[in-house]
Amino acid sequence: MTTDASTRDEVARLRTELDDANYRYHVLDDPRLPDAEYDRLLRRLTELEQAHPELASPDSPTQRVGAKPADGFPEVTHALPMLSLDNAFDDDEIRAFVKRVAERMELDADALSFSCEPKFDGAAVSLVYQDGVLVSGATRGDGRTGEGILSNLKTLKSIPLRLRGETPPTLMEVRGEVIMRHQEFEAMNERAREQGSKVFANPRNAAAGSLRQLDPRVTATRPLEFRGYQVARLEPDTGASTHSELMQRVAEVGLPVSRELEVVKGADGVIDYCRRLGERRERLDVDIDGVVIKVDELRLQRELGFVSRAPRWAIAFKFPAQEQTTTLTDVEFQVGRTGAITPVARLDPVSVAGVTVSNATLHNADEIARLGVRIGDRVAIRRAGDVIPQVVRVVEAAGDGQDIVFPERCPVCESEIERIEGEVVARCSGGLVCAAQRKEALKHFASRRAMDIDGLGVKLIDALVERDWVKTPADLFSLSAERLAELPRMAEKSASNLVEALERAKATTLARFIYALGIREVGEATAANLASHFGNLDALKQADRETLEAVDDVGPVVAAHIATFFHQAHNLETLEALIAAGVHWDEVDVGERPTPLEGQTWVLTGTLETMTRDEGKARLQALGAKVAGSVSKKTHCLVAGPGAGSKLAKAEQAGVEVIDEATFLARLNEWESESSEEQA
């Protein structure tokens, strides 16, 4: 089959754009291409390669999705051994290393240049490029023989499948570390907890485990990144005289290196670098366990040579461990702002990475069961970056250990603890009256899209709750201007204005009132559907789960949240108090109403300027439309605001009508006006 020149040109252009986007993102830290546009280009390239197999290439960005599962990993013998480093643990040992180098080379110690960079705590790998194309990738293994994991390494966007530049080296072997950022690691573990699958103890284990998946498609789902730290082989020689020059060359051809690399002079310069990096260690978004210190001049490296399994020209300064062991002495249960019940381990205080830790999270009941931990056990504690210290494993089980038992009722307000099937988090059902949740509940109740109480801000709510003046939303409506004026920075005029705002807020709609109650997973659209379906609050309160599931946009989980909320006596008391305080609304006519968009599926994408997408969704649903999250052949219309990406491209390809926000708003107003006239 002959492929025309225009198709070949398009394939080449797409590969260049995608490779450039990866280079800017991972090496230059200067992303220019939005994620949605990247996805669109990649999808187009995939379509072209599938339609024209003769254009397929092993270095195409499409090859990152993962090959078929392997039966096992082949052995790869390293052309040059991947050696370990000797360690230094204090300033004196750094000075001793610099002195040894200077004496062996008969040079002035203070004049020696050293390249210093973070020692990433991940999985070491070797990448081999021939004529610019990635042909081999392997783990460190025992230093001489590793496992061939090329298919897995190809899934990492930070590893180019082809080096940049018009004249790539004939041979280039780059060694580096595969790492995982803290935020990505925590998000991955949280998803695993929710799904009941494997949870990793730390980013290093996660990186190593992800690289050794026999199915590369699994590796492709893991948030892995590469950082180069050494050029092991390079042909032809570029003439670089220092390690730092080689690292610059590595970055130029498209492989990311550490942005923290610095060249310093003498022992004082090295010690200063280690101190500065150590002070910032907790603020970095990746795990590091020290500093790698190398003689920068390549000629000196060659002359210094090796001893045993380590080079004489390099050493690793080790930071204090971020993982320590201690005894779990007790477990308490805390209630979060959403009612989530979190078990917190109380520990014999232990210093972890220079910080004394006496508490650590155990996440949830499933995590406790997975760890098999009991009170009295000796456990490993991990702390990294801004991540909350956590128990990661049992080191030694106590013979007389005590089982950790989850409470049946909220430790703060004694409400029932709700456990929804399929969820790992247990929650307090107290809602409006639970002190732990009270501030957040009041902020939500007063928000613009709920009761819209002008002037009742976050600081004021904090002050009211801390003084115990407001325990439920109903208490807000009993506040007087005189009492409010007693608060710091609350003038008489401001107090009077707030009382007037509270009076105005009493007149609302049933949909707003339901939304203001803060029932879990009941947003504006669901609240509007509930109001339309039941028409009054009494009918909603009495509805069972089966009846609730008959409402649009209400599934089993949301129905359970609603039923549980209205089952709690204290919530019913709060509702009665609100109505007694004068909160009121017009009942909704639940008879047949005109729904001009009945049977239509709409999609919203991009940024809307006159309303939020949630508001647009609610208005569409009120007119009978179904609002979906993705474009399909069933989509009737796509509303595209600024920043629209892949959904817009898909809609255009499928011939779906696309309108801008101004047209959308005009149509909404017209349909809503017609509906109001027909109801009248």
XYZ file of C-alpha atoms in Angstrom:
680
model
C 0.000 0.000 0.000
C 1.421 3.368 -1.013
C 1.173 6.214 1.469
C 0.908 9.719 0.071
C 3.467 12.357 0.976
C 0.987 14.500 2.907
C 0.236 11.631 5.304
C 3.932 10.954 5.846
C 4.503 14.645 6.492
C 1.630 14.769 8.985
C 2.952 11.726 10.855
C 6.419 13.289 11.037
C 4.982 16.606 12.216
C 2.859 14.955 14.912
C 5.811 12.952 16.237
C 7.944 16.088 16.352
C 5.258 18.078 18.202
C 4.657 15.303 20.748
C 8.373 14.720 21.351
C 8.884 18.465 21.765
C 6.000 18.641 24.253
C 7.572 15.857 26.350
C 10.958 17.596 26.234
C 9.518 20.932 27.344
C 7.513 19.332 30.130
C 10.076 16.909 31.587
C 13.417 18.560 30.814
C 12.829 22.308 30.492
C 9.936 22.443 32.986
C 8.288 24.806 30.504
C 5.110 23.105 29.229
C 3.521 24.848 26.250
C 1.003 22.255 25.018
C -2.227 21.800 27.063
C -2.937 18.216 28.132
C -6.094 18.107 26.030
C -4.182 19.171 22.903
C -1.448 16.611 23.617
C -4.108 13.905 23.857
C -5.694 15.063 20.590
C -2.380 14.946 18.716
C -1.526 11.536 20.136
C -4.934 10.194 19.177
C -4.539 11.510 15.618
C -1.081 9.958 15.296
C -2.432 6.629 16.550
C -5.212 6.725 13.959
C -2.751 7.424 11.137
C -0.355 4.655 12.197
C -3.203 2.168 12.456
C -4.468 3.146 9.020
C -0.942 3.030 7.557
C 1.020 0.254 9.353
C 4.005 0.865 7.089
C 4.516 4.185 8.939
C 4.778 2.530 12.359
C 8.079 3.070 14.131
C 9.494 1.779 17.466
C 10.428 5.336 18.462
C 6.938 6.766 17.873
C 5.214 8.384 20.891
C 2.345 5.928 20.340
C 4.574 3.076 21.527
C 4.339 4.274 25.137
C 0.952 2.651 25.753
C 2.570 -0.672 26.646
C 3.304 -3.887 24.785
C 1.777 -7.298 25.458
C 2.604 -8.938 28.821
C 5.977 -10.684 28.991
C 6.566 -14.199 30.295
C 9.591 -12.981 32.203
C 12.453 -10.487 31.995
C 15.604 -11.326 30.006
C 19.000 -10.928 31.633
C 21.036 -7.931 30.515
C 24.769 -7.807 31.180
C 25.939 -4.249 31.777
C 28.818 -3.234 29.518
C 30.226 -1.380 32.523
C 29.186 -2.435 36.048
C 26.576 -0.267 37.825
C 28.547 0.184 41.024
C 27.450 1.312 44.462
C 28.856 4.325 46.318
C 30.613 4.572 49.646
C 28.705 6.633 52.203
C 29.478 9.664 54.340
C 27.276 10.563 57.314
C 28.773 13.793 58.667
C 30.993 16.761 57.784
C 34.159 15.023 58.967
C 33.622 12.119 56.580
C 33.049 14.554 53.688
C 36.313 16.334 54.539
C 38.099 12.982 54.722
C 36.830 12.056 51.236
C 37.995 15.368 49.747
C 41.360 14.993 51.463
C 41.844 11.471 50.061
C 41.120 12.662 46.524
C 43.460 15.642 46.850
C 46.325 13.605 48.279
C 46.028 10.828 45.682
C 46.049 13.387 42.827
C 48.568 15.687 44.582
C 46.246 18.684 44.205
C 45.027 21.526 46.431
C 41.869 20.255 48.177
C 40.253 23.706 48.189
C 40.719 24.025 44.419
C 39.055 20.719 43.532
C 35.684 21.002 41.788
C 32.870 18.643 42.789
C 29.527 18.053 41.116
C 26.765 17.756 43.730
C 23.204 16.602 43.076
C 20.351 14.967 45.019
C 20.517 11.214 45.618
C 17.055 10.251 44.407
C 15.356 7.470 46.335
C 13.952 5.389 43.487
C 14.923 2.543 41.187
C 18.212 2.712 39.249
C 18.091 1.867 35.539
C 20.331 1.989 32.481
C 19.209 3.257 29.052
C 21.118 2.486 25.848
C 20.613 4.471 22.643
C 22.026 3.450 19.268
C 22.001 6.086 16.541
C 19.642 8.047 18.757
C 17.035 5.284 19.199
C 16.311 3.627 22.569
C 17.265 -0.055 22.119
C 17.821 -1.328 25.660
C 16.686 -0.594 29.193
C 17.614 -2.566 32.300
C 17.515 -2.533 36.093
C 20.709 -2.322 38.170
C 20.303 -5.932 39.372
C 23.477 -7.101 41.103
C 25.497 -4.362 39.393
C 26.786 -6.595 36.623
C 23.580 -8.232 35.414
C 20.131 -6.661 35.440
C 16.670 -7.377 34.066
C 15.684 -6.158 30.613
C 12.625 -3.943 31.084
C 12.684 -1.982 27.827
C 8.924 -2.325 27.170
C 8.153 -0.915 30.608
C 10.617 1.959 30.350
C 9.112 2.943 26.996
C 5.885 3.855 28.798
C 7.604 6.722 30.663
C 6.997 10.012 28.868
C 10.145 11.488 30.420
C 12.276 8.929 28.546
C 12.580 9.865 24.850
C 12.295 6.959 22.437
C 14.567 8.918 20.087
C 17.158 11.454 21.193
C 16.792 15.057 20.096
C 19.118 16.650 17.590
C 20.028 16.153 13.950
C 23.220 14.181 14.667
C 22.613 11.931 17.656
C 25.542 9.945 19.086
C 26.242 6.514 17.626
C 26.095 5.033 21.128
C 24.956 6.594 24.373
C 24.304 4.846 27.696
C 22.644 7.001 30.334
C 22.046 5.822 33.868
C 19.523 7.319 36.185
C 16.752 6.867 38.693
C 13.063 6.166 38.131
C 11.082 8.070 40.746
C 7.564 8.978 41.763
C 6.485 12.397 43.049
C 4.878 12.596 46.504
C 1.546 13.931 45.316
C 1.236 11.329 42.553
C 2.284 8.557 44.957
C -0.332 9.520 47.533
C -3.048 9.813 44.885
C -2.137 6.370 43.495
C -2.247 4.796 46.958
C -5.564 6.477 47.735
C -7.073 5.015 44.575
C -5.676 1.620 45.542
C -7.255 1.852 48.998
C -10.615 2.727 47.479
C -10.359 -0.243 45.119
C -9.047 -2.622 47.771
C -5.846 -3.274 45.782
C -2.155 -3.194 46.751
C -0.883 -0.142 48.639
C 2.827 0.707 48.411
C 4.864 1.548 51.490
C 6.885 4.335 49.855
C 7.648 5.879 46.441
C 10.854 3.850 46.056
C 9.021 0.533 46.417
C 6.261 1.831 44.142
C 8.768 2.746 41.418
C 10.610 -0.569 41.640
C 7.396 -2.590 41.691
C 5.935 -0.670 38.779
C 9.027 -1.260 36.634
C 8.917 -5.022 37.253
C 5.354 -5.514 36.020
C 5.216 -8.256 33.411
C 2.385 -6.336 31.756
C 3.727 -2.973 30.483
C 0.164 -1.682 30.309
C 0.146 -1.702 34.120
C 3.422 0.238 34.216
C 1.884 2.768 31.822
C -0.762 3.626 34.445
C 1.833 4.439 37.134
C 3.105 8.043 37.542
C 6.795 7.282 36.958
C 9.515 9.745 35.957
C 13.199 9.436 35.025
C 16.190 11.510 36.149
C 19.573 10.934 34.510
C 22.706 11.067 36.679
C 25.558 9.543 34.641
C 26.787 8.972 31.099
C 28.353 5.492 31.206
C 29.263 5.286 27.482
C 29.328 7.821 24.669
C 30.498 7.361 21.077
C 31.861 9.436 19.501
C 33.395 11.422 22.333
C 31.967 14.954 22.420
C 35.064 16.403 24.038
C 33.312 17.183 27.321
C 35.860 17.541 30.117
C 33.553 17.440 33.142
C 30.643 15.442 34.504
C 28.505 18.604 34.675
C 29.099 19.226 30.945
C 27.956 15.668 30.190
C 24.780 16.196 32.217
C 24.086 19.317 30.188
C 24.541 17.224 27.041
C 22.091 14.624 28.420
C 19.477 17.340 28.885
C 20.096 18.707 25.386
C 19.313 15.346 23.774
C 16.031 15.115 25.669
C 16.616 13.258 28.935
C 15.740 15.027 32.208
C 18.471 15.542 34.793
C 18.361 17.074 38.248
C 17.792 20.813 38.298
C 19.551 20.852 41.677
C 22.959 19.945 40.212
C 25.696 22.384 41.236
C 29.474 22.501 40.884
C 31.225 23.611 44.076
C 34.805 24.011 45.311
C 36.476 22.036 48.083
C 35.056 20.432 51.209
C 33.467 23.669 52.432
C 31.526 24.026 49.186
C 30.322 20.421 49.357
C 29.261 20.721 53.006
C 27.428 23.968 52.280
C 25.536 22.330 49.385
C 24.549 19.352 51.567
C 23.330 21.693 54.299
C 21.274 23.830 51.899
C 19.682 20.841 50.191
C 19.008 19.195 53.538
C 17.117 22.273 54.719
C 14.892 22.109 51.637
C 14.486 18.341 51.651
C 11.033 18.386 53.234
C 9.780 20.877 50.643
C 10.898 18.871 47.609
C 8.207 16.957 45.741
C 10.305 13.785 45.445
C 12.122 11.557 47.915
C 15.867 12.017 48.242
C 18.026 10.249 50.801
C 21.204 12.230 50.401
C 23.636 13.971 48.063
C 25.837 12.343 45.410
C 29.237 14.017 45.364
C 31.464 13.442 42.305
C 34.810 14.804 41.236
C 33.668 16.950 38.333
C 36.698 16.606 36.056
C 36.468 13.435 33.933
C 40.249 13.104 33.589
C 40.586 12.920 37.358
C 37.766 10.370 37.542
C 39.629 8.098 35.130
C 42.909 8.440 37.020
C 41.302 7.875 40.435
C 39.645 4.685 39.226
C 37.770 2.221 41.440
C 38.224 0.219 44.593
C 36.229 -2.945 45.178
C 32.603 -2.129 44.191
C 32.814 1.671 44.425
C 34.571 4.507 42.547
C 37.222 6.501 44.361
C 35.956 9.715 42.742
C 32.423 9.701 44.215
C 30.668 9.337 47.542
C 27.102 9.593 48.853
C 26.330 11.841 51.796
C 23.337 10.257 53.557
C 20.574 12.297 55.187
C 18.812 11.019 58.329
C 16.366 8.229 57.463
C 12.763 9.158 56.669
C 11.642 5.821 58.051
C 12.091 4.700 61.658
C 10.632 2.096 63.992
C 8.723 2.715 67.208
C 5.917 1.247 69.333
C 2.232 1.889 68.638
C 0.826 2.674 72.086
C -2.796 3.562 71.297
C -5.239 4.479 68.511
C -7.664 7.397 68.572
C -10.349 8.216 66.032
C -10.611 11.700 64.551
C -13.531 13.177 62.619
C -12.674 15.175 59.512
C -14.582 18.052 57.945
C -16.584 15.670 55.734
C -17.303 13.320 58.619
C -14.585 10.846 57.619
C -13.445 8.776 60.603
C -9.657 8.453 60.559
C -7.731 6.203 62.958
C -4.659 7.985 64.310
C -1.831 5.958 65.807
C -0.303 7.270 69.032
C 3.390 6.371 69.137
C 6.371 6.393 71.397
C 8.025 9.591 70.105
C 10.712 8.927 67.500
C 12.864 11.217 65.361
C 12.152 10.762 61.656
C 14.254 12.859 59.271
C 15.059 15.236 62.085
C 11.447 15.731 63.248
C 9.927 14.148 66.347
C 6.878 12.086 65.408
C 4.367 10.897 67.998
C 1.269 10.470 65.779
C 0.722 8.804 62.402
C -2.270 8.016 60.228
C -3.635 4.510 59.745
C -6.043 5.734 57.007
C -9.036 3.421 57.499
C -10.252 0.003 58.678
C -9.153 -1.730 55.481
C -5.613 -0.386 55.883
C -5.479 -1.629 59.486
C -6.561 -5.079 58.308
C -4.023 -5.044 55.462
C -1.189 -4.117 57.810
C -2.338 -6.591 60.460
C -1.357 -4.023 63.066
C -2.381 -4.077 66.743
C -1.784 -1.809 69.705
C 1.568 -2.726 71.244
C 3.225 -3.711 67.933
C 6.557 -2.303 66.870
C 5.920 -0.533 63.579
C 7.777 1.309 60.823
C 6.863 5.002 60.470
C 7.480 6.957 57.305
C 7.575 10.704 56.813
C 8.374 12.417 53.500
C 7.790 15.982 52.349
C 4.432 17.362 53.375
C 2.921 13.874 53.601
C 1.370 13.099 56.987
C 3.481 10.516 58.876
C 2.037 7.068 58.326
C 2.406 3.527 59.615
C 3.770 1.491 56.701
C 4.290 -1.990 58.173
C 4.575 -4.083 61.304
C 8.204 -4.769 62.235
C 7.572 -6.918 65.306
C 4.165 -8.082 66.534
C 3.480 -7.798 70.248
C 2.631 -11.093 71.927
C -0.089 -9.448 73.982
C -1.146 -6.902 71.340
C -4.626 -5.395 71.453
C -6.926 -5.420 68.419
C -7.918 -2.037 66.991
C -11.711 -1.780 67.003
C -13.555 0.890 65.014
C -16.264 2.732 66.991
C -19.907 2.237 66.080
C -20.816 5.836 66.938
C -19.073 9.151 66.272
C -16.532 9.912 69.035
C -17.526 13.607 68.861
C -21.327 13.712 68.601
C -22.417 10.081 69.182
C -24.176 9.927 65.787
C -24.226 6.638 63.934
C -21.166 5.892 61.820
C -22.176 5.284 58.215
C -20.473 2.617 56.106
C -21.528 2.601 52.463
C -20.956 -0.602 50.534
C -18.056 -0.189 48.139
C -16.456 2.665 50.156
C -13.473 2.198 52.454
C -14.059 5.367 54.501
C -16.441 5.261 57.462
C -18.206 8.568 58.167
C -20.092 10.273 60.934
C -23.719 10.759 59.889
C -24.159 13.672 62.309
C -23.846 16.253 59.579
C -25.255 19.552 60.857
C -24.790 18.886 64.580
C -21.356 17.263 64.707
C -18.954 19.803 66.190
C -16.097 18.418 64.096
C -18.063 19.164 60.944
C -19.913 22.233 62.163
C -17.749 24.982 60.715
C -17.672 23.408 57.265
C -21.410 22.753 57.396
C -22.107 26.397 58.266
C -19.793 27.690 55.529
C -21.639 25.571 53.005
C -25.063 26.553 54.362
C -24.258 30.263 54.041
C -22.565 30.049 50.632
C -23.851 31.995 47.638
C -25.286 28.978 45.835
C -26.982 27.718 49.012
C -28.732 30.171 51.373
C -26.659 33.112 50.101
C -26.160 34.879 53.452
C -24.219 38.002 52.518
C -21.544 39.011 55.050
C -21.280 35.650 56.823
C -17.691 34.830 55.980
C -15.231 32.186 57.090
C -13.638 34.161 59.938
C -17.002 35.155 61.331
C -18.233 31.554 61.269
C -15.046 30.461 63.058
C -15.658 33.050 65.765
C -19.311 32.039 66.210
C -18.485 28.342 66.540
C -15.514 28.898 68.843
C -17.745 30.911 71.205
C -20.364 28.158 70.938
C -22.997 30.721 69.887
C -23.977 28.680 66.854
C -24.351 24.905 67.031
C -26.661 24.373 64.057
C -27.634 26.542 61.077
C -30.916 27.342 62.841
C -28.980 29.219 65.547
C -27.823 31.735 62.945
C -31.334 33.191 62.698
C -31.495 33.922 66.425
C -28.397 36.126 66.416
C -29.037 39.764 67.311
C -27.136 42.814 66.122
C -26.262 43.631 69.724
C -24.630 40.281 70.327
C -22.826 40.248 66.988
C -21.364 43.663 67.787
C -19.504 42.050 70.714
C -17.259 40.177 68.272
C -13.799 41.606 67.490
C -13.736 43.881 64.428
C -17.532 43.730 64.135
C -18.965 47.256 64.053
C -22.631 48.003 64.784
C -23.339 48.709 61.118
C -21.779 45.415 60.024
C -23.751 43.560 62.669
C -27.010 45.187 61.523
C -26.227 44.385 57.890
C -25.670 40.719 58.741
C -28.967 40.475 60.642
C -30.732 41.987 57.630
C -28.962 39.490 55.315
C -30.114 36.636 57.555
C -33.685 37.918 57.354
C -33.530 38.080 53.551
C -32.072 34.564 53.370
C -35.167 33.121 55.041
C -37.028 33.380 51.730
C -35.442 30.718 49.510
C -36.357 27.828 47.227
C -36.739 24.181 48.120
C -33.870 23.257 45.798
C -31.503 25.774 47.439
C -32.579 24.645 50.897
C -31.916 20.970 50.118
C -28.506 21.865 48.685
C -27.709 24.008 51.745
C -28.207 21.029 54.083
C -24.895 19.617 52.881
C -26.035 16.032 52.388
C -23.121 14.022 51.004
C -22.924 13.998 47.205
C -26.088 16.090 46.831
C -25.025 18.986 44.623
C -27.128 21.708 43.062
C -28.378 19.578 40.182
C -29.369 16.671 42.436
C -31.041 19.054 44.881
C -33.037 20.562 42.008
C -34.074 17.091 40.847
C -35.179 16.156 44.368
C -37.204 19.361 44.721
C -38.871 18.830 41.341
C -39.628 15.182 42.035
C -41.041 15.453 45.564
C -42.355 19.019 45.564
C -42.137 19.457 49.338
C -39.801 18.639 52.188
C -42.137 16.228 53.994
C -42.342 13.911 50.979
C -38.558 13.929 50.667
C -38.050 13.160 54.376
C -40.375 10.164 54.201
C -38.925 8.674 51.004
C -37.182 5.323 51.283
C -34.118 4.355 49.268
C -36.097 2.692 46.499
C -38.247 5.793 46.075
C -35.188 8.028 46.064
C -33.520 5.966 43.346
C -36.441 6.796 41.046
C -35.207 10.418 40.957
C -32.998 11.470 38.039
C -29.292 11.496 38.904
C -29.841 9.580 42.191
C -28.193 6.162 42.391
C -27.956 3.680 45.276
C -25.056 5.462 47.012
C -26.633 8.936 46.911
C -30.003 7.474 47.939
C -28.316 5.895 50.973
C -26.741 9.236 51.964
C -30.097 11.035 51.708
C -32.028 8.369 53.612
C -29.407 8.259 56.373
C -29.468 12.041 56.733
C -33.250 12.201 57.186
C -33.160 9.182 59.517
C -31.118 11.052 62.127
C -33.276 12.622 64.841
C -30.930 15.574 65.369
C -31.081 16.469 61.679
C -34.887 16.453 61.804
C -34.777 18.684 64.885
C -32.533 21.131 63.028
C -34.934 21.195 60.062
C -37.855 21.945 62.375
C -35.861 24.706 64.062
C -35.024 26.295 60.698
C -38.676 26.331 59.675
C -39.658 27.681 63.095
C -37.085 30.455 62.610
C -38.939 31.543 59.467
C -37.046 29.825 56.659
C -39.611 29.213 53.925
C -40.076 28.485 50.224
C -42.825 27.963 47.718
C -43.820 24.378 47.156
C -42.948 22.935 43.760
C -45.652 21.821 41.369
C -44.859 18.146 40.704
C -47.392 17.773 37.911
C -46.481 17.481 34.257
C -44.055 20.250 33.310
C -42.790 21.154 29.867
C -39.300 19.755 29.260
C -38.113 21.066 25.901
C -34.842 19.110 26.065
C -36.357 15.761 27.019
C -34.303 12.916 25.567
C -31.356 15.109 24.583
C -27.772 14.553 25.809
C -25.555 17.640 26.210
C -21.885 18.035 27.073
C -20.170 21.081 28.609
C -16.429 21.664 28.121
C -13.934 24.478 28.594
C -14.455 27.482 30.880
C -17.816 29.244 31.113
C -17.607 32.928 32.044
C -21.184 33.868 32.994
C -21.867 30.748 35.082
C -20.138 27.677 36.440
C -20.405 24.409 34.573
C -22.392 23.042 37.532
C -24.909 25.857 37.110
C -25.127 25.218 33.374
C -25.628 21.521 34.062
C -28.404 22.233 36.574
C -30.261 24.500 34.134
C -30.033 21.923 31.357
C -31.290 19.169 33.647
C -34.200 21.342 34.763
C -35.197 21.528 31.090
C -35.127 17.744 30.763
C -31.669 17.209 29.257
C -29.157 14.602 30.310
C -25.669 16.088 30.838
C -22.822 13.698 30.070
C -19.086 13.921 30.726
C -17.944 12.753 27.305
C -18.945 13.117 23.669
C -20.569 10.155 21.913
C -22.781 9.524 18.887
C -25.751 10.159 21.194
C -24.606 13.697 22.026
C -27.105 16.317 20.819
C -24.981 19.429 21.427
C -21.615 20.486 22.870
C -21.193 23.809 24.691
C -17.544 24.843 24.242
C -15.955 27.575 26.316
C -12.335 28.822 26.221
C -9.829 26.012 26.787
C -11.995 23.336 25.168
C -9.788 20.470 24.011
C -10.315 16.833 23.118
C -14.098 16.906 23.572
C -14.369 19.726 21.036
C -12.207 17.846 18.537
C -14.262 14.688 18.975
C -17.541 16.588 18.564
C -16.325 18.210 15.349
C -15.213 14.843 13.973
C -18.590 13.267 14.865
C -20.613 16.111 13.364
C -22.126 17.097 16.739
C -23.504 20.641 16.950
C -21.089 22.948 18.797
C -22.183 26.274 20.296
C -20.423 28.964 22.300
C -21.474 30.319 25.677
C -23.399 33.310 24.289
C -25.566 31.066 22.106
C -26.017 28.632 24.991
C -27.176 31.400 27.327
C -29.598 32.807 24.760
C -31.150 29.379 24.190
C -31.435 28.692 27.917
C -33.227 31.984 28.514
C -35.614 31.290 25.628
C -36.444 27.752 26.767
C -36.854 28.779 30.410
C -39.115 31.657 29.417
C -41.287 29.332 27.321
C -41.499 26.827 30.147
C -42.545 29.527 32.621
C -45.290 30.753 30.293
C -46.643 27.226 29.780
C -46.670 26.573 33.530
C -48.527 29.855 34.092
